[in-house]
CSV table of C-alpha atoms in Angstrom, one decimal:
chain,number,residue,atom,x,y,z
A,23,UNK,CA,216.3,72.4,113.8
A,24,UNK,CA,217.5,74.4,116.9
A,25,UNK,CA,215.4,74.7,120.0
A,26,UNK,CA,215.6,76.6,123.3
A,27,UNK,CA,217.6,74.5,125.8
A,28,UNK,CA,215.6,72.0,127.8
A,29,UNK,CA,215.9,72.3,131.5
A,30,UNK,CA,217.2,69.5,133.8
A,31,UNK,CA,215.6,68.3,136.9
A,32,UNK,CA,217.0,65.7,139.3
A,33,UNK,CA,215.7,62.5,140.9
A,34,UNK,CA,216.5,62.6,144.6
A,35,UNK,CA,219.0,65.3,144.0
A,36,UNK,CA,221.5,63.0,142.3
A,37,UNK,CA,220.2,61.8,139.0
A,38,UNK,CA,219.7,64.6,136.5
A,39,UNK,CA,217.1,64.1,133.7
A,40,UNK,CA,216.0,66.3,130.9
A,41,UNK,CA,212.5,67.6,131.4
A,42,UNK,CA,211.4,65.9,128.2
A,43,UNK,CA,212.2,62.3,128.0
A,44,UNK,CA,212.4,60.1,124.9
A,45,UNK,CA,209.7,57.4,125.1
A,46,UNK,CA,211.0,54.5,123.0
A,47,UNK,CA,207.9,52.3,122.7
A,48,UNK,CA,207.6,53.2,119.0
A,49,UNK,CA,211.1,52.0,118.3
A,50,UNK,CA,209.6,48.6,119.0
A,51,UNK,CA,207.2,48.9,116.0
A,52,UNK,CA,204.2,50.0,118.1
A,53,UNK,CA,201.2,49.9,115.8
A,54,UNK,CA,203.3,50.1,112.7
A,55,UNK,CA,206.8,49.2,111.4
A,56,UNK,CA,209.7,51.5,112.0
A,57,UNK,CA,213.1,51.1,110.4
A,58,UNK,CA,216.5,50.9,112.2
A,59,UNK,CA,217.6,54.0,110.4
A,60,UNK,CA,214.5,56.0,111.4
A,61,UNK,CA,214.9,54.9,115.0
A,62,UNK,CA,218.6,56.0,115.1
A,63,UNK,CA,217.7,59.3,113.4
A,64,UNK,CA,215.1,60.0,116.1
A,65,UNK,CA,217.5,59.2,118.9
A,66,UNK,CA,220.2,61.4,117.3
A,67,UNK,CA,217.7,64.3,116.9
A,68,UNK,CA,216.7,63.9,120.6
A,69,UNK,CA,220.3,64.1,121.7
A,70,UNK,CA,220.9,67.1,119.5
A,71,UNK,CA,217.9,68.8,121.1
A,72,UNK,CA,219.2,68.3,124.6
A,73,UNK,CA,217.3,65.2,125.6
A,74,UNK,CA,219.3,63.1,128.1
A,75,UNK,CA,216.6,60.7,129.4
A,76,UNK,CA,215.5,57.7,127.4
A,77,UNK,CA,212.9,55.2,128.5
A,78,UNK,CA,212.3,51.7,127.1
A,79,UNK,CA,211.1,48.2,128.2
A,80,UNK,CA,211.3,44.6,127.2
A,81,UNK,CA,207.6,44.7,126.5
A,82,UNK,CA,208.1,47.2,123.7
A,83,UNK,CA,208.4,45.1,120.5
A,84,UNK,CA,209.5,42.0,122.4
A,85,UNK,CA,212.9,43.5,123.0
A,86,UNK,CA,213.3,45.4,119.7
A,87,UNK,CA,213.0,48.8,121.4
A,88,UNK,CA,215.8,48.0,123.8
A,89,UNK,CA,218.0,46.7,121.0
A,90,UNK,CA,217.4,49.7,118.7
A,91,UNK,CA,217.8,52.2,121.6
A,92,UNK,CA,221.1,50.5,122.7
A,93,UNK,CA,222.5,50.6,119.2
A,94,UNK,CA,221.5,54.3,118.7
A,95,UNK,CA,223.2,55.3,122.0
A,96,UNK,CA,226.2,53.0,121.6
A,97,UNK,CA,228.7,55.8,120.9
A,98,UNK,CA,227.3,58.3,123.4
A,99,UNK,CA,229.2,58.9,126.6
A,100,UNK,CA,227.4,56.8,129.1
A,101,UNK,CA,227.6,59.4,131.9
A,102,UNK,CA,225.8,61.9,129.6
A,103,UNK,CA,222.6,60.0,129.4
A,104,UNK,CA,220.0,58.4,131.7
A,105,UNK,CA,218.4,55.1,130.6
A,106,UNK,CA,215.4,53.5,132.2
A,107,UNK,CA,213.8,50.1,131.5
A,108,UNK,CA,211.3,47.9,133.2
A,109,UNK,CA,210.9,44.5,134.8
A,110,UNK,CA,207.9,42.2,135.3
A,111,UNK,CA,207.6,40.7,131.8
A,112,UNK,CA,210.3,38.2,131.1
A,113,UNK,CA,210.9,37.3,127.4
A,114,UNK,CA,211.0,33.6,126.8
A,115,UNK,CA,211.8,31.8,123.5
A,116,UNK,CA,208.6,30.7,121.7
A,117,UNK,CA,209.5,29.0,118.5
A,118,UNK,CA,206.1,27.5,118.1
A,119,UNK,CA,204.6,31.0,117.6
A,120,UNK,CA,207.5,32.5,115.6
A,121,UNK,CA,205.4,32.6,112.4
A,122,UNK,CA,202.7,34.7,114.0
A,123,UNK,CA,202.7,38.4,114.7
A,124,UNK,CA,202.8,39.8,118.3
A,125,UNK,CA,199.2,40.3,119.6
A,126,UNK,CA,199.9,43.2,121.9
A,127,UNK,CA,200.2,46.1,119.5
A,128,UNK,CA,203.7,45.7,118.2
A,129,UNK,CA,204.4,44.7,114.5
A,130,UNK,CA,207.1,42.1,115.3
A,131,UNK,CA,207.2,38.3,115.0
A,132,UNK,CA,206.1,36.5,118.1
A,133,UNK,CA,209.4,34.5,118.3
A,134,UNK,CA,209.4,35.1,122.1
A,135,UNK,CA,206.6,35.4,124.5
A,136,UNK,CA,206.1,37.6,127.6
A,137,UNK,CA,205.8,35.9,131.0
A,138,UNK,CA,204.8,37.8,134.1
A,139,UNK,CA,207.4,37.5,136.8
A,140,UNK,CA,207.8,39.9,139.8
A,141,UNK,CA,209.9,37.4,141.8
A,142,UNK,CA,213.4,38.5,143.0
A,143,UNK,CA,214.9,36.1,140.6
A,144,UNK,CA,212.7,37.3,137.7
A,145,UNK,CA,213.8,40.9,138.4
A,146,UNK,CA,217.5,40.0,138.2
A,147,UNK,CA,217.1,37.9,135.1
A,148,UNK,CA,215.1,40.6,133.4
A,149,UNK,CA,217.8,43.2,134.1
A,150,UNK,CA,220.6,40.9,132.9
A,151,UNK,CA,218.7,40.4,129.6
A,152,UNK,CA,218.0,44.1,129.2
A,153,UNK,CA,221.7,44.9,129.7
A,154,UNK,CA,222.6,42.4,127.0
A,155,UNK,CA,219.9,43.7,124.5
A,156,UNK,CA,221.0,47.3,125.0
A,157,UNK,CA,224.7,46.5,125.1
A,158,UNK,CA,225.3,48.7,128.1
A,159,UNK,CA,227.0,48.1,131.4
A,160,UNK,CA,224.3,49.6,133.6
A,161,UNK,CA,220.7,50.8,133.7
A,162,UNK,CA,220.1,54.0,135.6
A,163,UNK,CA,216.4,53.6,136.4
A,164,UNK,CA,214.4,50.4,136.7
A,165,UNK,CA,210.6,50.4,137.0
A,166,UNK,CA,208.2,47.6,137.9
A,167,UNK,CA,206.1,47.5,134.8
A,168,UNK,CA,202.3,47.3,135.3
A,169,UNK,CA,202.2,45.2,138.4
A,170,UNK,CA,198.5,45.7,138.8
A,171,UNK,CA,197.7,42.1,139.3
A,172,UNK,CA,200.8,41.3,141.3
A,173,UNK,CA,200.9,43.9,144.1
A,174,UNK,CA,201.9,41.6,147.0
A,175,UNK,CA,204.7,39.9,145.0
A,176,UNK,CA,205.9,43.3,143.9
A,177,UNK,CA,206.0,44.6,147.5
A,178,UNK,CA,207.5,41.4,149.0
A,179,UNK,CA,209.9,40.4,146.3
A,180,UNK,CA,210.4,42.7,143.4
A,181,UNK,CA,210.9,46.0,145.2
A,182,UNK,CA,213.3,44.5,147.9
A,183,UNK,CA,215.3,42.9,145.0
A,184,UNK,CA,215.5,46.3,143.3
A,185,UNK,CA,216.6,48.0,146.5
A,186,UNK,CA,219.4,45.4,146.9
A,187,UNK,CA,220.5,46.0,143.3
A,188,UNK,CA,220.5,49.8,144.0
A,189,UNK,CA,222.6,49.3,147.1
A,190,UNK,CA,225.1,47.2,145.0
A,191,UNK,CA,225.3,50.0,142.4
A,192,UNK,CA,223.8,47.9,139.6
A,193,UNK,CA,221.0,50.5,139.2
A,194,UNK,CA,220.8,54.0,140.4
A,195,UNK,CA,217.1,54.6,141.0
A,196,UNK,CA,214.0,52.3,141.3
A,197,UNK,CA,210.3,52.6,141.2
A,198,UNK,CA,207.2,51.6,139.2
A,199,UNK,CA,205.6,52.6,136.0
A,200,UNK,CA,201.8,52.3,135.9
A,201,UNK,CA,198.5,53.6,134.4
A,202,UNK,CA,197.0,53.9,137.9
A,203,UNK,CA,198.0,56.1,140.8
A,204,UNK,CA,196.7,54.3,143.9
A,205,UNK,CA,199.1,51.3,143.8
A,206,UNK,CA,202.3,53.4,143.2
A,207,UNK,CA,201.2,55.6,146.1
A,208,UNK,CA,201.2,52.5,148.3
A,209,UNK,CA,204.6,51.5,147.0
A,210,UNK,CA,205.9,54.8,148.1
A,211,UNK,CA,204.7,54.2,151.6
A,212,UNK,CA,205.9,50.6,151.7
A,213,UNK,CA,209.4,50.9,150.4
A,214,UNK,CA,212.2,53.5,149.7
A,215,UNK,CA,211.5,54.1,146.0
A,216,UNK,CA,213.0,56.9,144.1
A,217,UNK,CA,210.7,57.6,141.1
A,218,UNK,CA,207.3,56.7,139.8
A,219,UNK,CA,206.3,56.9,136.1
A,220,UNK,CA,202.6,57.7,136.0
A,221,UNK,CA,200.8,57.3,132.6
A,222,UNK,CA,197.7,59.3,131.8
A,223,UNK,CA,196.7,60.2,135.4
A,224,UNK,CA,198.3,63.6,135.6
A,225,UNK,CA,197.1,65.3,132.4
A,226,UNK,CA,194.8,68.2,131.3
A,227,UNK,CA,192.0,65.6,131.1
A,228,UNK,CA,192.7,63.4,134.1
A,229,UNK,CA,194.2,64.5,137.4
A,230,UNK,CA,193.5,61.3,139.4
A,231,UNK,CA,197.0,61.2,140.7
A,232,UNK,CA,196.4,64.4,142.7
A,233,UNK,CA,194.3,62.4,145.2
A,234,UNK,CA,197.0,60.0,146.3
A,235,UNK,CA,200.2,59.6,144.3
A,236,UNK,CA,201.3,63.3,144.2
A,237,UNK,CA,200.9,64.1,147.9
A,238,UNK,CA,202.7,60.9,148.8
A,239,UNK,CA,205.5,61.7,146.4
A,240,UNK,CA,206.0,65.2,147.8
A,241,UNK,CA,205.9,63.9,151.4
A,242,UNK,CA,208.5,61.3,150.7
A,243,UNK,CA,210.7,63.2,148.3
A,244,UNK,CA,209.9,60.8,145.4
A,245,UNK,CA,210.3,62.1,141.8
A,246,UNK,CA,207.5,61.6,139.3
A,247,UNK,CA,207.8,61.1,135.6
A,248,UNK,CA,204.7,62.0,133.6
A,249,UNK,CA,203.9,59.7,130.7
A,250,UNK,CA,200.8,59.5,128.5
A,251,UNK,CA,200.4,63.2,128.5
A,252,UNK,CA,198.2,63.1,125.4
A,253,UNK,CA,195.8,60.5,127.0
A,254,UNK,CA,196.1,58.1,124.0
A,255,UNK,CA,196.0,60.9,121.4
A,256,UNK,CA,193.1,63.1,122.2
A,257,UNK,CA,195.3,65.9,123.4
A,258,UNK,CA,197.9,65.5,120.6
A,259,UNK,CA,196.2,67.8,118.1
A,260,UNK,CA,195.2,71.4,118.2
A,261,UNK,CA,191.6,70.5,117.4
A,262,UNK,CA,189.9,67.4,118.7
A,263,UNK,CA,189.4,64.8,116.0
A,264,UNK,CA,186.0,63.0,115.7
A,265,UNK,CA,187.9,59.7,116.0
A,266,UNK,CA,190.0,60.7,118.9
A,267,UNK,CA,191.0,58.1,121.5
A,268,UNK,CA,191.2,58.6,125.2
A,269,UNK,CA,192.7,56.0,127.6
A,270,UNK,CA,193.3,53.4,124.9
A,271,UNK,CA,189.7,53.5,123.6
A,272,UNK,CA,187.5,55.7,121.4
A,273,UNK,CA,186.7,58.9,123.3
A,274,UNK,CA,183.1,59.4,124.6
A,275,UNK,CA,181.2,62.5,123.5
A,276,UNK,CA,181.6,63.9,127.0
A,277,UNK,CA,185.4,63.5,126.9
A,278,UNK,CA,185.6,65.0,123.4
A,279,UNK,CA,183.5,68.0,124.7
A,280,UNK,CA,185.9,68.6,127.5
A,281,UNK,CA,188.8,68.3,125.1
A,282,UNK,CA,187.2,70.9,122.8
A,283,UNK,CA,186.7,73.3,125.8
A,284,UNK,CA,190.4,72.9,126.7
A,285,UNK,CA,191.5,73.5,123.1
A,286,UNK,CA,189.3,76.6,122.9
A,287,UNK,CA,190.9,78.1,126.0
A,288,UNK,CA,194.3,77.4,124.6
A,289,UNK,CA,193.4,79.0,121.3
A,290,UNK,CA,192.2,82.1,123.1
A,291,UNK,CA,195.7,82.5,124.6
A,292,UNK,CA,197.5,81.8,121.3
A,293,UNK,CA,198.6,78.3,122.3
A,294,UNK,CA,198.0,74.9,120.7
A,295,UNK,CA,196.5,72.3,122.9
A,296,UNK,CA,199.4,69.8,122.6
A,297,UNK,CA,201.9,72.3,123.9
A,298,UNK,CA,199.7,72.8,127.0
A,299,UNK,CA,199.3,69.1,127.4
A,300,UNK,CA,203.1,68.6,127.5
A,301,UNK,CA,203.8,71.5,129.8
A,302,UNK,CA,200.9,70.9,132.2
A,303,UNK,CA,202.3,68.1,134.4
A,304,UNK,CA,205.7,69.7,134.5
A,305,UNK,CA,204.2,72.5,136.6
A,306,UNK,CA,203.9,70.1,139.5
A,307,UNK,CA,206.8,70.4,141.9
A,308,UNK,CA,207.3,66.6,142.1
A,309,UNK,CA,207.5,66.0,138.3
A,310,UNK,CA,210.9,65.8,136.9
A,311,UNK,CA,210.2,64.9,133.2
A,312,UNK,CA,207.4,64.3,130.7
A,313,UNK,CA,208.2,61.2,128.6
A,314,UNK,CA,206.8,61.5,125.1
A,315,UNK,CA,206.7,58.7,122.5
A,316,UNK,CA,208.9,59.6,119.6
A,317,UNK,CA,209.2,57.5,116.4
A,318,UNK,CA,211.0,59.9,114.0
A,319,UNK,CA,213.2,63.0,114.0
A,320,UNK,CA,210.1,65.0,113.1
A,321,UNK,CA,208.3,63.7,116.2
A,322,UNK,CA,211.3,64.9,118.3
A,323,UNK,CA,211.2,68.4,116.8
A,324,UNK,CA,207.4,68.7,117.4
A,325,UNK,CA,207.8,67.4,121.0
A,326,UNK,CA,210.6,69.8,121.9
A,327,UNK,CA,208.7,72.7,120.2
A,328,UNK,CA,205.7,71.9,122.4
A,329,UNK,CA,207.8,71.9,125.5
A,330,UNK,CA,209.5,75.2,124.8
A,331,UNK,CA,206.5,77.1,123.5
A,332,UNK,CA,205.9,80.1,125.8
A,333,UNK,CA,202.6,79.7,127.6
A,334,UNK,CA,201.1,82.7,129.5
A,335,UNK,CA,200.2,82.3,133.2
A,336,UNK,CA,196.8,83.5,132.3
A,337,UNK,CA,196.0,80.3,130.4
A,338,UNK,CA,196.7,78.2,133.5
A,339,UNK,CA,194.7,80.6,135.6
A,340,UNK,CA,191.7,80.3,133.3
A,341,UNK,CA,191.8,76.5,133.2
A,342,UNK,CA,191.9,76.5,136.9
A,343,UNK,CA,189.1,79.0,137.5
A,344,UNK,CA,186.9,77.3,134.9
A,345,UNK,CA,187.3,74.0,136.7
A,346,UNK,CA,188.7,72.4,133.5
A,347,UNK,CA,192.2,71.6,135.1
A,348,UNK,CA,193.6,72.7,138.4
A,349,UNK,CA,196.9,74.7,138.2
A,350,UNK,CA,199.6,72.4,139.5
A,351,UNK,CA,202.1,75.2,140.1
A,352,UNK,CA,203.0,75.2,143.8
A,353,UNK,CA,200.9,72.1,144.5
A,354,UNK,CA,201.4,70.8,148.0
């Protein structure tokens, strides 16, 4: 399938990324099994559609996502793509649990276990292991992964270690990936970070990041990558499903009602809700990419179609005027 060309935005003016990124958590068998062939086909479809930014993490499938992504990208010119991964969860051999299944949402054997580690040494060990799993000679972006309960160690050890690796040229950009906006805003003030991945806090249903993270990012010239644009699925269909989830839990009646109002405004303007959900955060001047989870080539096609669907300015104006979602265009 052919699509209109994706646009490219840059992190700190030097690291170009496609404005749709490939979220590779599902390559780690998130919630259900995925084959190697399907994973490779999804990555190939993304490349063909103009996606240049691919995001993964050791957490995703206990390393399986990194392995599959690395294999699928092995014959792609390294300078043509941007790869990000994350640190904070070291993978440690665990033969005593190898017969069990992972208990954190991935359909994989628990032959290794995750250990939280935001020490300088843990950061370096994690990056070395990720390089090996992906079979690449460098990682472009490294995020601290969910350091919610480890803020002081992240500030005192992990971020300085990443800055040192950036100065050595081992990585090109550093930051944090989180489901909250307050702590990454503090990271921006405490250290010279390049990019923040914010999941679920800059969406049609939740604009929490506008209170702290986004002003700090604009002030310091830090790029923002928007993840979780569907808020755990509620915004992923044109009509709100009765069993829809929001923020990793069944949606309340109030949240479903707000979703239905959003969907109705979109329909009035001839647009499906998921297309508006993908494009909404990209209207903010600090946002460089929306990372979307993709498991199959069909997921890639639908994601790119949602990004490239024309949306009239009148839709954003109505959402803003109705109080449903402030227009992010020109936010300061």
